[in-house]
Structures are given as C-alpha cells and as structure tokens.
Tab-separated table of C-alpha atoms in Angstrom:
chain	number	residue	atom	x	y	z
A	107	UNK	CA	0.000	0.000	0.000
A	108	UNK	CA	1.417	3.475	-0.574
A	109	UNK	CA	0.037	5.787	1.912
A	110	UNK	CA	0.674	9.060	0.761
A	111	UNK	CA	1.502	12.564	2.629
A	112	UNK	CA	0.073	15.382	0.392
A	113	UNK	CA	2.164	18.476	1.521
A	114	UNK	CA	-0.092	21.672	0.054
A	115	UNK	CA	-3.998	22.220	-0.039
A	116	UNK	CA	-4.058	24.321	-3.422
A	117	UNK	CA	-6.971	24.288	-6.771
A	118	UNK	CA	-4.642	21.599	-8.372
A	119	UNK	CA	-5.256	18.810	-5.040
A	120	UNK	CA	-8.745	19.535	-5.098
A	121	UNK	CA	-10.090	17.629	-8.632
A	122	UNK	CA	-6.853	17.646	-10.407
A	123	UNK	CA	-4.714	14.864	-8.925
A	124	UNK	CA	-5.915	14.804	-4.741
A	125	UNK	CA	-9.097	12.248	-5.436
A	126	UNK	CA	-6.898	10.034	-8.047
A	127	UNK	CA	-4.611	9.028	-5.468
A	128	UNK	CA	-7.285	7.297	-3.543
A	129	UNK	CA	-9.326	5.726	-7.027
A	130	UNK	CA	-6.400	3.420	-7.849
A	131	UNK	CA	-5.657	0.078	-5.491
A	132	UNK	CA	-3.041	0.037	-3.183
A	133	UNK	CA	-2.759	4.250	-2.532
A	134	UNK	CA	-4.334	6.188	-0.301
A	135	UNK	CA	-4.145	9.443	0.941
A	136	UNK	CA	-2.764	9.087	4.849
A	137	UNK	CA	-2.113	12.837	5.748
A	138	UNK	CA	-2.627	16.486	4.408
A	139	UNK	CA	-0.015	19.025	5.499
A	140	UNK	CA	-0.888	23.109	5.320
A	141	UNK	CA	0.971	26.008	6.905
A	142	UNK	CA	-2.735	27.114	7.472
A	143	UNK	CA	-4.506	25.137	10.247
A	144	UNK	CA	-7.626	25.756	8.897
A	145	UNK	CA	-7.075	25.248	5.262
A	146	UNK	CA	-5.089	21.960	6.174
A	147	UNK	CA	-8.220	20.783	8.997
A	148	UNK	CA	-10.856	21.429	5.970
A	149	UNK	CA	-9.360	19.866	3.254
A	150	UNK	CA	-8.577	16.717	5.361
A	151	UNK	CA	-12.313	16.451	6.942
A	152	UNK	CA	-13.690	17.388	3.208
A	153	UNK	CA	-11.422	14.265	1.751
A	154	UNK	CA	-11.720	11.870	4.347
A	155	UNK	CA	-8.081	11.804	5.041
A	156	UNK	CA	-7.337	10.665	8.351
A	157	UNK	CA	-4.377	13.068	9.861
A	158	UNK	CA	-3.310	17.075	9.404
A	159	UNK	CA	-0.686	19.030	10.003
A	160	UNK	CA	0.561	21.921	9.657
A	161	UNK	CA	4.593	21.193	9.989
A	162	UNK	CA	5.914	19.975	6.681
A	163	UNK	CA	8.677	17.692	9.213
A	164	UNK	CA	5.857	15.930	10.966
A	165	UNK	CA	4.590	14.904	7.496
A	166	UNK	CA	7.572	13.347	6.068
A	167	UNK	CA	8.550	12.123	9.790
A	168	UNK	CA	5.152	10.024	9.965
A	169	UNK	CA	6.026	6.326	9.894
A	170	UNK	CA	2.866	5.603	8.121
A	171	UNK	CA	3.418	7.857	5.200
A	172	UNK	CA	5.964	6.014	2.785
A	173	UNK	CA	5.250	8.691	-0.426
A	174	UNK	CA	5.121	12.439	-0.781
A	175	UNK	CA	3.140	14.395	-3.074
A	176	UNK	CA	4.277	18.398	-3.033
A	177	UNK	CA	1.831	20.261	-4.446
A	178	UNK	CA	3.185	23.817	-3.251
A	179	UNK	CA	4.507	27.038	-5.551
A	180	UNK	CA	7.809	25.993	-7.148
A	181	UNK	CA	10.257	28.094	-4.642
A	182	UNK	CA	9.837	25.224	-2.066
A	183	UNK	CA	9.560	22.286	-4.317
A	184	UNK	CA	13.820	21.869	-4.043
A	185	UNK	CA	13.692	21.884	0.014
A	186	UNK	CA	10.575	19.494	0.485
A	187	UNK	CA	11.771	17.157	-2.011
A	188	UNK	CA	15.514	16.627	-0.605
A	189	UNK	CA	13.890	16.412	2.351
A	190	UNK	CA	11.853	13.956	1.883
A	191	UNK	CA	13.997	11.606	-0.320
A	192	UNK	CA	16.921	12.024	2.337
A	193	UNK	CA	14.188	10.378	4.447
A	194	UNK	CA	13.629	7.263	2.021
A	195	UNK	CA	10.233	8.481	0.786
A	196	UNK	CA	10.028	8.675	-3.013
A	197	UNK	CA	8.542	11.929	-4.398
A	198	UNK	CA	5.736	13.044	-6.915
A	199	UNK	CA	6.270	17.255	-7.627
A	200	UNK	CA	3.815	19.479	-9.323
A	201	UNK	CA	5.570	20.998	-11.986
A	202	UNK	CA	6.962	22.693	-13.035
A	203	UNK	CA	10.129	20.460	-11.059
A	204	UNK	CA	11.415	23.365	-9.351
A	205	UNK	CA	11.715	27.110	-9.677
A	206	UNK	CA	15.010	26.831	-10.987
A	207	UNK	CA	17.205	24.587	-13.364
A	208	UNK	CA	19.829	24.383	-10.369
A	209	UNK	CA	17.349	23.365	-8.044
A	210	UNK	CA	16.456	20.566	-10.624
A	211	UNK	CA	19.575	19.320	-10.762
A	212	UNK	CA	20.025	19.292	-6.424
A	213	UNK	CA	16.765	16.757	-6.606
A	214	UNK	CA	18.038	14.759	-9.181
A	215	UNK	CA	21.429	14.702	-6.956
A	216	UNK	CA	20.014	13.752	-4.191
A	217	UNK	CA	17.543	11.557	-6.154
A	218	UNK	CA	20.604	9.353	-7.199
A	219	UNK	CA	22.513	9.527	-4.422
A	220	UNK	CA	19.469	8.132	-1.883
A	221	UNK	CA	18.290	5.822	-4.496
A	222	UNK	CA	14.794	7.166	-3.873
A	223	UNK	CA	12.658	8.078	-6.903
A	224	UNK	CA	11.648	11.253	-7.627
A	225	UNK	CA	8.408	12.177	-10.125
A	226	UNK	CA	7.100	15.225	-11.775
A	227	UNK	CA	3.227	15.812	-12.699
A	228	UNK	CA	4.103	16.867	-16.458
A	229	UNK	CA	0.586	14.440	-16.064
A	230	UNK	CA	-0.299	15.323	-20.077
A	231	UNK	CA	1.962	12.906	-21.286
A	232	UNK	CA	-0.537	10.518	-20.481
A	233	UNK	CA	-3.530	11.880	-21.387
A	234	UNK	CA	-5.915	10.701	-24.149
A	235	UNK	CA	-6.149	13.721	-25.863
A	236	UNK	CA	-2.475	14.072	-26.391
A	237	UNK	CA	-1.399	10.294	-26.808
A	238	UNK	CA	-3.910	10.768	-30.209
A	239	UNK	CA	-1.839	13.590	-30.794
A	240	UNK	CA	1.444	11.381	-30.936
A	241	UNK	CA	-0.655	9.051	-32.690
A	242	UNK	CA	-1.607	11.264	-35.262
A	243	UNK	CA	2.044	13.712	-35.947
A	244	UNK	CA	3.409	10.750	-38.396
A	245	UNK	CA	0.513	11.642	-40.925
A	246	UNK	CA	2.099	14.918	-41.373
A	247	UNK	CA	5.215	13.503	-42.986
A	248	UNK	CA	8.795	14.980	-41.877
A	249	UNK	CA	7.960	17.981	-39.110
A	250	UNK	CA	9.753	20.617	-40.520
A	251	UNK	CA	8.828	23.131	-37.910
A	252	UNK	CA	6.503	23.619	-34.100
A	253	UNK	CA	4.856	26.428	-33.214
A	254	UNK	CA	3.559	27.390	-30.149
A	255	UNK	CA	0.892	30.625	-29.441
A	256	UNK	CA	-0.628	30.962	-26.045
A	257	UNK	CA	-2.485	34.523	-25.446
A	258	UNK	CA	-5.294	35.275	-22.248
A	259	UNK	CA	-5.875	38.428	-20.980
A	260	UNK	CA	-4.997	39.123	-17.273
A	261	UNK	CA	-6.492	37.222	-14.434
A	262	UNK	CA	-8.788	39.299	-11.764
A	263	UNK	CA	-5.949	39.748	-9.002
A	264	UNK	CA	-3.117	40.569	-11.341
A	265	UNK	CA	-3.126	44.289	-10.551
A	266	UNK	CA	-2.948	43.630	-6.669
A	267	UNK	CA	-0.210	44.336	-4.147
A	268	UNK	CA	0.683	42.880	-0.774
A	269	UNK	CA	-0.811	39.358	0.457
A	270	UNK	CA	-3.052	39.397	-2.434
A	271	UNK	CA	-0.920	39.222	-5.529
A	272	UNK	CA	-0.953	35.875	-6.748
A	273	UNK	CA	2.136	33.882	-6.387
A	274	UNK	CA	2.129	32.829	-9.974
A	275	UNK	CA	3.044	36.179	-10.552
A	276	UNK	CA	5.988	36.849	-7.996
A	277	UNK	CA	9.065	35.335	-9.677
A	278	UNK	CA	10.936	34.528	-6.307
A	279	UNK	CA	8.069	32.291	-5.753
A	280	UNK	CA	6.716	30.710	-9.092
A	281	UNK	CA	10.202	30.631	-10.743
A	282	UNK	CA	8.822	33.747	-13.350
A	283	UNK	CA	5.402	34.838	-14.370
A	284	UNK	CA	2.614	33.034	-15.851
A	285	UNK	CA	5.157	31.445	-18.401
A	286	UNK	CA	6.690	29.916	-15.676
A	287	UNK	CA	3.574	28.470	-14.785
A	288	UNK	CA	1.680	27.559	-18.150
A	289	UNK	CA	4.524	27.313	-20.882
A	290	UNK	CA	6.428	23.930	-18.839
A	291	UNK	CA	3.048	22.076	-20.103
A	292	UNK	CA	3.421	23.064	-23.873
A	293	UNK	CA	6.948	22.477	-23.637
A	294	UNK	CA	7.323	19.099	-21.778
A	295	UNK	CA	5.275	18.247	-24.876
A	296	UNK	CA	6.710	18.705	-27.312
A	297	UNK	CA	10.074	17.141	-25.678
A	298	UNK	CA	7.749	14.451	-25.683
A	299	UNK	CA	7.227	14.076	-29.169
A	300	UNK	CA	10.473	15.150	-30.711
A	301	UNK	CA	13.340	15.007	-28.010
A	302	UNK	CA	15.702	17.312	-26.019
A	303	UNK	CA	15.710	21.036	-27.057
A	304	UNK	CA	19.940	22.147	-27.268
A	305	UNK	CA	19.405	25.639	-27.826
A	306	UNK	CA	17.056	28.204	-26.747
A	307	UNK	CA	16.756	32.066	-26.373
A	308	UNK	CA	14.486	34.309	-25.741
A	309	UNK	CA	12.880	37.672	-25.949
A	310	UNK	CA	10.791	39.403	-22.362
A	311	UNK	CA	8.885	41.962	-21.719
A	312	UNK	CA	6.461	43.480	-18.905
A	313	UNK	CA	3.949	45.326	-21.458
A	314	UNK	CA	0.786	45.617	-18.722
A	315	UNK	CA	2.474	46.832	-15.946
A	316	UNK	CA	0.420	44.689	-13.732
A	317	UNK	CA	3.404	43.378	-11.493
A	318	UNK	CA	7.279	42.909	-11.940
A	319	UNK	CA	7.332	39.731	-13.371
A	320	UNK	CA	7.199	39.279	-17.472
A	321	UNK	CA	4.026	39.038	-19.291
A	322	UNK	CA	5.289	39.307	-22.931
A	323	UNK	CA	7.658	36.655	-24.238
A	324	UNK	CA	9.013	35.650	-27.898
A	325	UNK	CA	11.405	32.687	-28.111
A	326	UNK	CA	12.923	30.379	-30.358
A	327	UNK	CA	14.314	26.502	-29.617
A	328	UNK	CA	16.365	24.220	-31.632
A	329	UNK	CA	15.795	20.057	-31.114
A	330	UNK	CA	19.136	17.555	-30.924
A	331	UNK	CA	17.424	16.029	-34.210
A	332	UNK	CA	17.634	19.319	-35.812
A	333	UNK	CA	14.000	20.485	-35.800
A	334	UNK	CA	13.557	23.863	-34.893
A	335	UNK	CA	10.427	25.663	-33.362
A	336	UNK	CA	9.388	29.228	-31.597
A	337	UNK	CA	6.841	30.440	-29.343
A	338	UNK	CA	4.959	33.355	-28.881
A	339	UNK	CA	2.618	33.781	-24.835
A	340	UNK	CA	1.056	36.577	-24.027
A	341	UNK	CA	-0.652	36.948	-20.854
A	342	UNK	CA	-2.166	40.527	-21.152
A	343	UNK	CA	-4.050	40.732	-23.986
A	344	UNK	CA	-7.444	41.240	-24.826
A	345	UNK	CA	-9.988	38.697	-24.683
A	346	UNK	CA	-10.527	39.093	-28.653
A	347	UNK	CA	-7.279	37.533	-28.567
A	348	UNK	CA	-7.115	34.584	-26.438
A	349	UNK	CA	-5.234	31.284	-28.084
A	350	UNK	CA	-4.262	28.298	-27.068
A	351	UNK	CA	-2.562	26.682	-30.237
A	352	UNK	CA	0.202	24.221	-30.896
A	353	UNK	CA	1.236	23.613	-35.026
A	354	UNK	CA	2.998	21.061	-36.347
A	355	UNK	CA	3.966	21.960	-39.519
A	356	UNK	CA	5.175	18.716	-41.587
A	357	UNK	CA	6.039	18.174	-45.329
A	358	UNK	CA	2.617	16.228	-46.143
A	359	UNK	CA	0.435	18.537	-43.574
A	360	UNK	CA	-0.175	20.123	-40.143
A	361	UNK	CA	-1.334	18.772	-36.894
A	362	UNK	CA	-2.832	21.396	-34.573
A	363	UNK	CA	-3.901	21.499	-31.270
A	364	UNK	CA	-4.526	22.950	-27.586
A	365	UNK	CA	-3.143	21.830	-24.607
A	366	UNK	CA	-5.055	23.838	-21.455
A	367	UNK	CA	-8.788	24.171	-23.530
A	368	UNK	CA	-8.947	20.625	-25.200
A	369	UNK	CA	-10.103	21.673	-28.393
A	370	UNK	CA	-10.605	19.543	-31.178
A	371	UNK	CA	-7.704	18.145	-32.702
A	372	UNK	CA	-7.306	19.466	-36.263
A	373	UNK	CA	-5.602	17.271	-39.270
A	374	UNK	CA	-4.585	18.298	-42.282
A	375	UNK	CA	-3.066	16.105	-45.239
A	376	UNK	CA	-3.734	13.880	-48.050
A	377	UNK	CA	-6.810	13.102	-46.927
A	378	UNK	CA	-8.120	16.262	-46.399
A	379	UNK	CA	-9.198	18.000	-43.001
A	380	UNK	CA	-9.900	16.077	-40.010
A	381	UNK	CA	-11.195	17.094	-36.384
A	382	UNK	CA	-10.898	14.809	-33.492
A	383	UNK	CA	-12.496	15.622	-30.901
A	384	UNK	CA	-10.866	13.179	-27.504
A	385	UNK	CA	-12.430	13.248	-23.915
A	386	UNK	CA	-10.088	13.235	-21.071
A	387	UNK	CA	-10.709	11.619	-17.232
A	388	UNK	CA	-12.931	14.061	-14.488
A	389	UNK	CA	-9.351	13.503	-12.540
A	390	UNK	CA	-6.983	14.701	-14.809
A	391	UNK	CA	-3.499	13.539	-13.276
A	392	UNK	CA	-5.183	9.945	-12.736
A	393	UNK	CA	-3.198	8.022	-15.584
A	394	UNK	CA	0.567	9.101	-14.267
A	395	UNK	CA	0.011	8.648	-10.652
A	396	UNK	CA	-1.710	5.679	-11.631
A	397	UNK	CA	1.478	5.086	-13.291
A	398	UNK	CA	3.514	6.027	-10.658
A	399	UNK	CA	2.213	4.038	-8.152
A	400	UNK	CA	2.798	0.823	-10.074
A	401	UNK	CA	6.257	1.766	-10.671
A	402	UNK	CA	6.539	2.243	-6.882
A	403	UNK	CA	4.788	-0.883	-6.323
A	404	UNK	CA	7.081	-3.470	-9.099
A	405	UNK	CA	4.902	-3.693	-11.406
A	406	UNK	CA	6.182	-1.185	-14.509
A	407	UNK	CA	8.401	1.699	-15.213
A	408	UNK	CA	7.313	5.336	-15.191
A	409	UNK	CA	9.318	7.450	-17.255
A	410	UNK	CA	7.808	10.829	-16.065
A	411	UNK	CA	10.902	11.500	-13.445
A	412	UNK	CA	12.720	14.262	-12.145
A	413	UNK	CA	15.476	13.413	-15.560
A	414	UNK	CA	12.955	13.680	-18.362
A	415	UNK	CA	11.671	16.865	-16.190
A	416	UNK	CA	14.824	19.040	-15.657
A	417	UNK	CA	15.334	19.937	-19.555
A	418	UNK	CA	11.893	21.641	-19.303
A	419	UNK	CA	13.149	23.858	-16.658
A	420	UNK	CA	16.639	24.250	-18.519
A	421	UNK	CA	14.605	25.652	-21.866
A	422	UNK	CA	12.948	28.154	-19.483
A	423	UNK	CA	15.683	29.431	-17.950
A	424	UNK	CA	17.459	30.092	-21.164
A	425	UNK	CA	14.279	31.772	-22.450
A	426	UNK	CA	14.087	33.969	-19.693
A	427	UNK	CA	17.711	34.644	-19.425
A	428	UNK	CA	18.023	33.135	-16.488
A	429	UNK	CA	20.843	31.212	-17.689
C-alpha cells in the first residue's frame, strides 16, 4: 500500500490529482499538510483523510506515510523534495520540477545519491487527448517546424499588491510569471514528441504593468534532431485575442492542437481536413500517478521522473535569461 503525505492544499489537489490518489488500489491518501490550520483541517475532513498538520517535518517524519506528493509554488519544491527523499520516501512534484534549473539538478542529486525516486506531474503525457496527438504527428510527414501561441488576458488579481498578488506572478516564488507556470506544459510536450531542445533564447517583456514579473515573451528553440520551433505567450491581452494553439507543420500537412482548452484536434493532409475531438478523465493527473504508483509498487516503469523533467526547466531558464 502506498500511503501518501500530500504536503499543500491548493486548486490543483482539489479535482486535479488529490481524489486520483485514492481511485487506484493500493494508494491512499494518509495525511494532508498546510501552513494554514484551517485550510489543512478542511481539506482533510472534506477528503476523508485521516491526519493534518501543519509542519511539513511531521509529514515526512510520519512512519505511516511512505510517499510524498508536493503540491506547493515551485520556490519550495527543491527543500521538500531533498527532504523527503533524504528520508527514504520517493517523491511526486507538481511541476513545473522546481523554480530553478539548479534546483532541478540538487533533486536529481540527491535523487541518485538516496536511491529514492523522484516524479514530476508533467501528467499530459498521459492523457488521451495528447497520446492521439502522438498518434496522429506521423501523418504529417517529416515535421519541418513547431509552433507554439498561447495569449489570455490578465487574471482578476493581477493588478494587486501585498498578500493578495498571486504567487504565480511573484518570480521569487513561481520561478517567473505566468510562463513559468503555463509554458512547462506546452513544452514538456513537445520534448515528448520530438526530443531534447539544445538551444534556446528568448525575448521578455512586462507590457501591462500589472506586477514585476514578465508578461510578454518571444522565443525560439532548436531540437538535438535538428528540428527547430518558436513560441509566442502573451498573458495581457485582450480577450478578442485569447489562443491556445500548438502547429505542427510537416512536409505532407499540419497537426494542430490545444493543450489547457482541449479543443478539437485538427488534421490536415492527403486526406483532407480532419477534427478529433478526444475526452479526457474528471481527474486529470489519474493516468501518471496511476502510473507512478505501479512503478513504486514493481509492477512497470514510469518514465515521467525528475530526468525527463529538468530539460523543461533548462529551456525556461534560457528563455528567460536566467541562464
């Protein structure tokens, strides 16, 4: 049985990944941790999970608990993972890994060194929508070229100050802005598909004024098979301009698609133009910790580890000049 110790009470535990963990056989949920008393005491009578706290120590310490999940912002995910693996208890992080490349690399140190595993929720890898999207890229022919647009306009607290700007938005905390947050999806992706981006560099900007952090970015990526790609996010724009579109541009068609709205899948090639249109599961990070928890239990590999999650973080950092 893996008996889990969820250490953070955000959106993302609530429907996202929290229920999953108890849906599949042999996990549970054992304890909730939460600086907040109150947030941590809810969400644990809400969930039927048996124990609270609000000391991320007592959480790992609990001899029950043999897993971790850390579903805080990414400035802590470095200290509560070494933490836990130097106590023997494999991880799960929300991504993205870390809020820096470095920090990536002192998990997967540690990682290595303890022998404990260490996983990262890049959880789309494994959904239905975008396995028919691997499915479907060969029917383009060679890819000659990616593209990737993301534009929204800016959320209701973006303008705020003090304790209510939203972490996503403080870069000591998330890592960056909202690219720090969003783009890790769209580009764990497409790593996915087509292999380790070499090269990377970017373009940043803070055209709203809305906090410090940037909210304009242009970049262009090279992949070790040669293939070569840009992306364009914008996260104050008007609503007349919100996209959420990834192109794959081959030599016998294009492949398009979205990867936080789930629209229809668009084809086009020989046979002309083709939508598919691909339902995903009410708990959304179900498949990988389903995944994960069979690795942990002997029975499979997962593949969705702190390794195959550090080059997302590198391509960031280079695009934000970070490195």
């Amino acid at each position: 049985m893996i008996r889990w110790g969820v250490i953070g009470c955000g959106e993302a535990t609530e429907k996202k990944s929290g229920p999953a963990f108890s849906n599949i056989a042999g996990s549970k949920i054992e304890a909730v941790m939460s600086r907040n008393a109150d947030r941590a005491r809810s969400y644990a009578e809400r969930h039927g999970i048996k124990k609270w706290y609000t000391n991320v120590m007592d959480i790992i310490d609990d001899p029950i608990v043999n897993a971790i999940y850390i579903a805080t912002p990414p400035s802590s995910h470095a200290t509560y993972a070494i933490m836990a693996i130097k106590a023997g208890k494999p991880v799960y992080i929300e991504k993205p890994m870390a809020a820096t490349y470095e920090d990536c690399i002192r998990i997967n140190k540690a990682s290595e060194e303890m022998g404990v595993p260490c996983f990262v929720a890049y959880y789309r890898r494994y959904l239905p929508y975008f396995k028919k999207v691997e499915e479907l890229i060969p029917r383009v022919g060679k890819v000659i070229n990616v593209q990737i647009r993301l534009a929204q306009p800016p959320r209701e607290f973006d303008g705020s100050t003090g304790a209510a700007m939203p972490w996503r938005v403080q870069a000591n905390i998330a890592g960056g802005g909202y690219f720090y947050d969003l783009a890790p999806h769209q580009l764990d992706l497409l790593q996915h598909y087509f292999g380790c981006i070499i090269e990377a560099k970017g373009y940043t900007a803070n055209r709203g004024g809305l906090y410090d952090a940037e909210d304009t970015i242009s970049a262009c990526f090279r992949f070790d098979n040669g293939l070569v790609g840009s992306g364009s996010w914008c996260f104050v724009a008007d609503d007349s301009a919100r996209e959420d579109r990834i192109e794959v541009i081959g030599d016998k068609g294009m492949l398009s698609f979205s990867v936080f709205t789930y629209e229809p899948i668009t084809l086009h090639d020989a046979q002309g133009l083709s939508e598919f249109t691909i339902p995903n599961p009410e708990h959304v990070q179900q498949p990988l910790i389903e995944n994960i928890i069979h690795h942990l239990q002997g029975d499979g590999i997962c593949t969705c580890n702190g390794i195959s999650a550090t080059p997302t973080n590198w391509v960031m950092d280079r695009i934000l000049g970070k490195i």
